[in-house]
Short mmCIF file of C-alpha atoms and ligand atoms in Angstrom, two decimals:
data_model
loop_
_atom_site.label_atom_id
_atom_site.label_comp_id
_atom_site.label_asym_id
_atom_site.label_seq_id
_atom_site.Cartn_x
_atom_site.Cartn_y
_atom_site.Cartn_z
CA UNK A 1 -70.92 59.15 156.17
CA UNK A 2 -68.37 60.73 158.45
CA UNK A 3 -69.21 63.84 160.35
CA UNK A 4 -67.19 66.86 159.30
CA UNK A 5 -64.53 67.97 161.79
CA UNK A 6 -65.35 71.13 163.73
CA UNK A 7 -62.93 73.79 162.40
CA UNK A 8 -61.81 75.89 165.29
CA UNK A 9 -59.65 78.08 162.99
CA UNK A 10 -62.68 79.24 161.05
CA UNK A 11 -63.61 81.72 163.80
CA UNK A 12 -60.54 81.97 165.97
CA UNK A 13 -57.08 82.01 164.27
CA UNK A 14 -55.12 83.46 167.21
CA UNK A 15 -55.53 80.65 169.69
CA UNK A 16 -53.02 77.83 169.02
CA UNK A 17 -54.32 75.58 171.92
CA UNK A 18 -57.28 73.28 171.96
CA UNK A 19 -58.54 69.98 173.40
CA UNK A 20 -60.29 67.39 171.29
CA UNK A 21 -61.54 63.82 171.43
CA UNK A 22 -60.05 61.01 169.30
CA UNK A 23 -62.58 59.61 166.86
CA UNK A 24 -60.27 57.12 165.09
CA UNK A 25 -56.72 56.54 163.85
CA UNK A 26 -55.20 54.53 161.13
CA UNK A 27 -51.67 54.22 159.84
CA UNK A 28 -50.38 57.35 161.65
CA UNK A 29 -53.44 59.44 160.67
CA UNK A 30 -55.66 60.75 163.46
CA UNK A 31 -59.19 62.07 163.18
CA UNK A 32 -60.48 64.28 166.00
CA UNK A 33 -63.91 65.66 166.73
CA UNK A 34 -62.52 69.23 166.33
CA UNK A 35 -59.27 70.90 165.50
CA UNK A 36 -57.34 74.19 165.33
CA UNK A 37 -55.01 72.75 162.58
CA UNK A 38 -55.62 74.35 159.24
CA UNK A 39 -55.33 71.63 156.48
CA UNK A 40 -53.62 71.97 153.20
CA UNK A 41 -56.07 73.86 151.00
CA UNK A 42 -56.24 76.19 147.99
CA UNK A 43 -52.52 75.82 147.25
CA UNK A 44 -51.43 76.57 150.85
CA UNK A 45 -49.58 74.02 152.92
CA UNK A 46 -51.00 72.93 156.24
CA UNK A 47 -50.34 74.00 159.75
CA UNK A 48 -47.93 71.98 161.84
CA UNK A 49 -47.53 71.47 165.55
CA UNK A 50 -48.11 68.79 168.15
CA UNK A 51 -50.80 66.74 169.77
CA UNK A 52 -50.28 65.76 173.47
CA UNK A 53 -51.65 62.46 174.66
CA UNK A 54 -52.02 61.48 178.38
CA UNK A 55 -49.45 58.69 178.99
CA UNK A 56 -51.55 57.08 181.73
CA UNK A 57 -48.89 57.90 184.35
CA UNK A 58 -49.87 61.59 184.86
CA UNK A 59 -47.63 62.80 182.05
CA UNK A 60 -48.00 63.52 178.32
CA UNK A 61 -46.57 62.06 175.13
CA UNK A 62 -45.94 64.49 172.27
CA UNK A 63 -47.06 63.45 168.79
CA UNK A 64 -45.59 65.73 166.11
CA UNK A 65 -48.16 66.75 163.42
CA UNK A 66 -46.24 66.61 160.14
CA UNK A 67 -49.14 67.21 157.74
CA UNK A 68 -52.87 67.95 157.80
CA UNK A 69 -55.34 67.18 154.95
CA UNK A 70 -59.10 67.49 154.51
CA UNK A 71 -61.30 65.00 152.72
CA UNK A 72 -65.05 65.52 152.55
CA UNK A 73 -64.95 67.90 155.47
CA UNK A 74 -63.01 65.46 157.68
CA UNK A 75 -59.59 66.69 158.86
CA UNK A 76 -56.77 64.10 158.83
CA UNK A 77 -53.78 64.73 161.08
CA UNK A 78 -50.65 62.86 160.04
CA UNK A 79 -48.52 62.32 163.17
CA UNK A 80 -45.35 60.50 164.17
CA UNK A 81 -46.62 57.57 166.25
CA UNK A 82 -44.25 55.69 168.44
CA UNK A 83 -45.22 51.94 168.56
CA UNK A 84 -46.12 51.89 172.20
CA UNK A 85 -48.66 54.74 171.81
CA UNK A 86 -51.15 52.88 169.65
CA UNK A 87 -52.93 51.29 172.57
CA UNK A 88 -53.46 54.65 174.22
CA UNK A 89 -55.30 56.12 171.29
CA UNK A 90 -58.75 54.67 171.81
CA UNK A 91 -61.87 56.50 170.59
CA UNK A 92 -62.96 59.10 173.13
CA UNK A 93 -59.37 59.74 174.39
CA UNK A 94 -58.92 63.46 175.05
CA UNK A 95 -55.90 65.13 173.49
CA UNK A 96 -54.41 68.55 173.81
CA UNK A 97 -53.27 70.28 170.58
CA UNK A 98 -50.78 73.08 169.91
CA UNK A 99 -50.45 74.72 166.52
CA UNK A 100 -47.00 76.01 165.54
CA UNK A 101 -47.96 79.73 165.55
CA UNK A 102 -44.69 81.06 164.11
CA UNK A 103 -45.26 79.02 160.94
CA UNK A 104 -48.94 80.01 160.84
CA UNK A 105 -48.23 83.72 161.34
CA UNK A 106 -45.66 83.60 158.50
CA UNK A 107 -48.27 81.99 156.27
CA UNK A 108 -50.88 84.55 157.42
CA UNK A 109 -48.63 87.41 156.49
CA UNK A 110 -48.01 86.03 152.96
CA UNK A 111 -51.62 84.97 152.47
CA UNK A 112 -53.20 88.29 153.46
CA UNK A 113 -50.66 90.21 151.34
CA UNK A 114 -51.82 88.03 148.47
CA UNK A 115 -55.42 89.14 149.03
CA UNK A 116 -54.36 92.79 149.05
CA UNK A 117 -52.41 92.48 145.73
CA UNK A 118 -55.11 90.34 144.12
CA UNK A 119 -57.79 92.91 145.14
CA UNK A 120 -55.72 95.76 143.66
CA UNK A 121 -54.97 93.80 140.42
CA UNK A 122 -58.67 92.89 140.11
CA UNK A 123 -59.85 96.48 140.67
CA UNK A 124 -57.30 98.04 138.33
CA UNK A 125 -57.04 95.52 135.51
CA UNK A 126 -60.09 93.19 136.03
CA UNK A 127 -57.80 90.10 136.21
CA UNK A 128 -58.70 87.03 138.25
CA UNK A 129 -56.37 85.19 140.58
CA UNK A 130 -56.32 81.77 138.90
CA UNK A 131 -53.64 80.12 140.97
CA UNK A 132 -51.96 80.41 144.41
CA UNK A 133 -49.12 78.48 146.03
CA UNK A 134 -47.76 79.02 149.49
CA UNK A 135 -45.01 77.01 151.05
CA UNK A 136 -42.19 77.60 153.63
CA UNK A 137 -40.03 79.27 151.04
CA UNK A 138 -42.23 80.60 148.26
CA UNK A 139 -45.47 82.48 147.67
CA UNK A 140 -46.75 82.89 144.15
CA UNK A 141 -50.02 83.93 142.55
CA UNK A 142 -51.18 83.64 138.97
CA UNK A 143 -53.35 86.23 137.14
CA UNK A 144 -55.52 85.83 134.08
CA UNK A 145 -54.00 88.82 132.28
CA UNK A 146 -50.59 90.30 131.48
CA UNK A 147 -48.82 92.88 133.61
CA UNK A 148 -45.86 94.88 132.37
CA UNK A 149 -42.77 95.32 134.60
CA UNK A 150 -43.48 99.10 134.69
CA UNK A 151 -46.86 98.41 136.33
CA UNK A 152 -45.33 96.49 139.23
CA UNK A 153 -43.98 99.40 141.39
CA UNK A 154 -47.35 101.14 141.50
CA UNK A 155 -49.18 97.88 142.52
CA UNK A 156 -46.53 97.22 145.13
CA UNK A 157 -46.80 100.79 146.53
CA UNK A 158 -50.65 100.56 146.70
CA UNK A 159 -50.34 97.20 148.47
CA UNK A 160 -47.95 98.62 151.06
CA UNK A 161 -50.20 101.66 151.57
CA UNK A 162 -53.04 99.22 152.40
CA UNK A 163 -50.68 97.62 154.93
CA UNK A 164 -49.72 100.96 156.51
CA UNK A 165 -53.39 102.00 156.76
CA UNK A 166 -53.71 99.05 159.15
CA UNK A 167 -57.14 98.09 157.78
CA UNK A 168 -59.25 95.45 159.55
CA UNK A 169 -59.43 91.99 157.94
CA UNK A 170 -63.10 91.05 158.48
CA UNK A 171 -64.37 87.49 158.39
CA UNK A 172 -68.10 86.95 157.84
CA UNK A 173 -70.46 84.10 157.02
CA UNK A 174 -73.18 85.71 154.90
CA UNK A 175 -76.65 84.12 154.79
CA UNK A 176 -78.02 82.84 151.47
CA UNK A 177 -80.01 86.03 151.25
CA UNK A 178 -76.98 88.25 151.76
CA UNK A 179 -74.98 86.20 149.28
CA UNK A 180 -77.40 87.19 146.45
CA UNK A 181 -76.29 90.82 146.53
CA UNK A 182 -72.70 90.30 147.62
CA UNK A 183 -69.93 90.88 145.07
CA UNK A 184 -66.74 88.95 145.85
CA UNK A 185 -63.76 87.32 144.24
CA UNK A 186 -63.84 83.54 144.42
CA UNK A 187 -60.99 81.10 144.23
CA UNK A 188 -62.19 78.00 142.53
CA UNK A 189 -59.61 75.75 144.20
CA UNK A 190 -61.04 76.39 147.67
CA UNK A 191 -63.88 74.08 148.48
CA UNK A 192 -65.98 75.33 151.35
CA UNK A 193 -69.29 73.95 152.57
CA UNK A 194 -69.98 77.26 154.26
CA UNK A 195 -69.28 80.52 152.45
CA UNK A 196 -66.57 82.45 154.40
CA UNK A 197 -65.98 85.93 153.17
CA UNK A 198 -62.78 87.86 153.86
CA UNK A 199 -63.12 91.59 153.48
CA UNK A 200 -60.40 94.20 153.59
CA UNK A 201 -62.48 97.41 153.28
CA UNK A 202 -61.77 99.37 150.08
CA UNK A 203 -59.30 96.75 148.91
CA UNK A 204 -60.73 93.28 148.50
CA UNK A 205 -63.69 90.96 149.19
CA UNK A 206 -62.95 87.30 148.62
CA UNK A 207 -64.32 83.88 149.56
CA UNK A 208 -61.53 82.10 151.47
CA UNK A 209 -61.25 79.51 154.26
CA UNK A 210 -57.57 80.11 155.33
CA UNK A 211 -56.14 82.00 158.28
CA UNK A 212 -55.42 85.73 157.80
CA UNK A 213 -53.99 88.46 160.06
CA UNK A 214 -56.58 90.50 161.98
CA UNK A 215 -55.29 93.90 160.66
CA UNK A 216 -53.22 94.58 157.57
CA UNK A 217 -50.52 96.36 159.62
CA UNK A 218 -49.40 92.94 160.90
CA UNK A 219 -48.03 92.16 157.42
CA UNK A 220 -45.49 94.96 157.88
CA UNK A 221 -44.22 95.01 154.30
CA UNK A 222 -44.76 93.28 151.00
CA UNK A 223 -42.30 93.09 148.14
CA UNK A 224 -42.98 91.75 144.62
CA UNK A 225 -39.85 89.83 143.89
CA UNK A 226 -40.57 88.23 140.50
CA UNK A 227 -42.83 88.69 137.44
CA UNK A 228 -43.10 85.88 134.93
CA UNK A 229 -45.28 85.26 131.90
CA UNK A 230 -47.56 82.41 132.80
CA UNK A 231 -50.18 80.59 130.68
CA UNK A 232 -51.31 83.74 128.89
CA UNK A 233 -51.21 85.77 132.07
CA UNK A 234 -48.58 86.33 134.71
CA UNK A 235 -47.16 84.84 137.87
CA UNK A 236 -46.08 87.11 140.72
CA UNK A 237 -43.77 85.90 143.47
CA UNK A 238 -43.92 87.89 146.69
CA UNK A 239 -42.20 88.11 150.09
CA UNK A 240 -44.20 89.60 153.00
CA UNK A 241 -43.53 90.34 156.63
CA UNK A 242 -40.57 88.43 158.12
CA UNK A 243 -39.71 87.01 154.68
CA UNK A 244 -39.39 90.50 153.21
CA UNK A 245 -37.07 91.44 156.10
CA UNK A 246 -35.01 88.25 155.62
CA UNK A 247 -34.66 89.02 151.90
CA UNK A 248 -33.71 92.59 152.54
CA UNK A 249 -31.03 91.53 155.12
CA UNK A 250 -29.61 88.89 152.75
CA UNK A 251 -29.39 91.40 149.88
CA UNK A 252 -28.05 94.14 152.18
CA UNK A 253 -25.30 91.83 153.49
CA UNK A 254 -24.43 90.72 149.97
CA UNK A 255 -24.14 94.29 148.62
CA UNK A 256 -22.10 95.39 151.70
CA UNK A 257 -19.71 92.50 151.17
CA UNK A 258 -19.50 93.34 147.41
CA UNK A 259 -18.77 97.02 148.14
CA UNK A 260 -16.07 96.01 150.61
CA UNK A 261 -14.39 93.62 148.19
CA UNK A 262 -14.42 96.30 145.48
CA UNK A 263 -13.18 98.94 148.02
CA UNK A 264 -15.95 101.24 147.05
CA UNK A 265 -19.34 102.53 148.27
CA UNK A 266 -22.76 100.99 147.41
CA UNK A 267 -23.70 103.56 144.83
CA UNK A 268 -20.36 103.10 142.94
CA UNK A 269 -20.74 99.31 142.65
CA UNK A 270 -22.32 99.48 139.14
CA UNK A 271 -19.68 101.84 137.79
CA UNK A 272 -16.85 99.74 139.34
CA UNK A 273 -18.42 96.64 137.84
CA UNK A 274 -18.60 98.23 134.33
CA UNK A 275 -14.98 99.28 134.62
CA UNK A 276 -13.85 95.88 135.71
CA UNK A 277 -15.73 94.28 132.82
CA UNK A 278 -14.09 96.68 130.35
CA UNK A 279 -10.67 95.95 131.89
CA UNK A 280 -11.22 92.19 131.59
CA UNK A 281 -12.22 92.58 127.95
CA UNK A 282 -9.11 94.67 127.26
CA UNK A 283 -6.85 92.12 128.97
CA UNK A 284 -8.44 89.26 127.00
CA UNK A 285 -7.79 91.13 123.71
CA UNK A 286 -4.15 91.74 124.80
CA UNK A 287 -3.68 88.04 125.67
CA UNK A 288 -5.04 87.06 122.25
CA UNK A 289 -2.66 89.49 120.52
CA UNK A 290 0.33 88.30 122.54
CA UNK A 291 -0.48 84.61 121.85
CA UNK A 292 -0.58 85.28 118.14
CA UNK A 293 2.77 87.10 118.17
CA UNK A 294 4.52 84.22 120.09
ZN1 LIG B 1 -57.47 84.01 152.17
#
């Protein structure tokens, strides 16, 4: 039986740096006694970053962490291992680790926004979050009931109000006694040996092991970008924080370019477009008539 890895991210998500001791390695997979790297879990991709190994000459060798998984509480770091490094990785070797915090913060913004929306959807409609996927370019969540397009703006506005209220995101580890009276949402996909509760006061209480922002204001903004019917319920796609800004910038640039090419202002684009479509239809009819007469 392998000892579970000490999860430094459970209690401190803002510190990307740590030192750890090598327990073993096999085929480019490293096991350490402790780690700040969050593994892939509950539909969310893992942290990335680097591990730094003393090179024996007073310097360090960087090993890129490309993926992190968890099996029976043991965290497995997949690293790029140059051939000549193998001999340096003996059990007991001390390593320095650095988590890529830009990637983690982006994930924290999406993930915490998901809690807010799921809390609101659960409170208003009683639906459960039955699926969650978070990668570099998409964030989706599935609900057990149907939402109509007209219901989305109000959910979105409530979620953004919770962001602007800059509420604390509290992490607690309730005792078995406290768990008996605690009411919380639970995501079945997330396996946790220790119950970790994430509370956003007045919005959501949920069992979750992932990194979250410390206050909702750090999310900045959330936009619901897609609503689809999904297995008897719905799937929502969202963009939060820097992703919401990137999306806004992309759309803003596109509309500005479109307005310029139509020599009109933003608000006249739909009218200009309708007119152009009517003109095209008229021209097609004319061509057909002319062809017939030739
Ligand atoms: Zn969470």
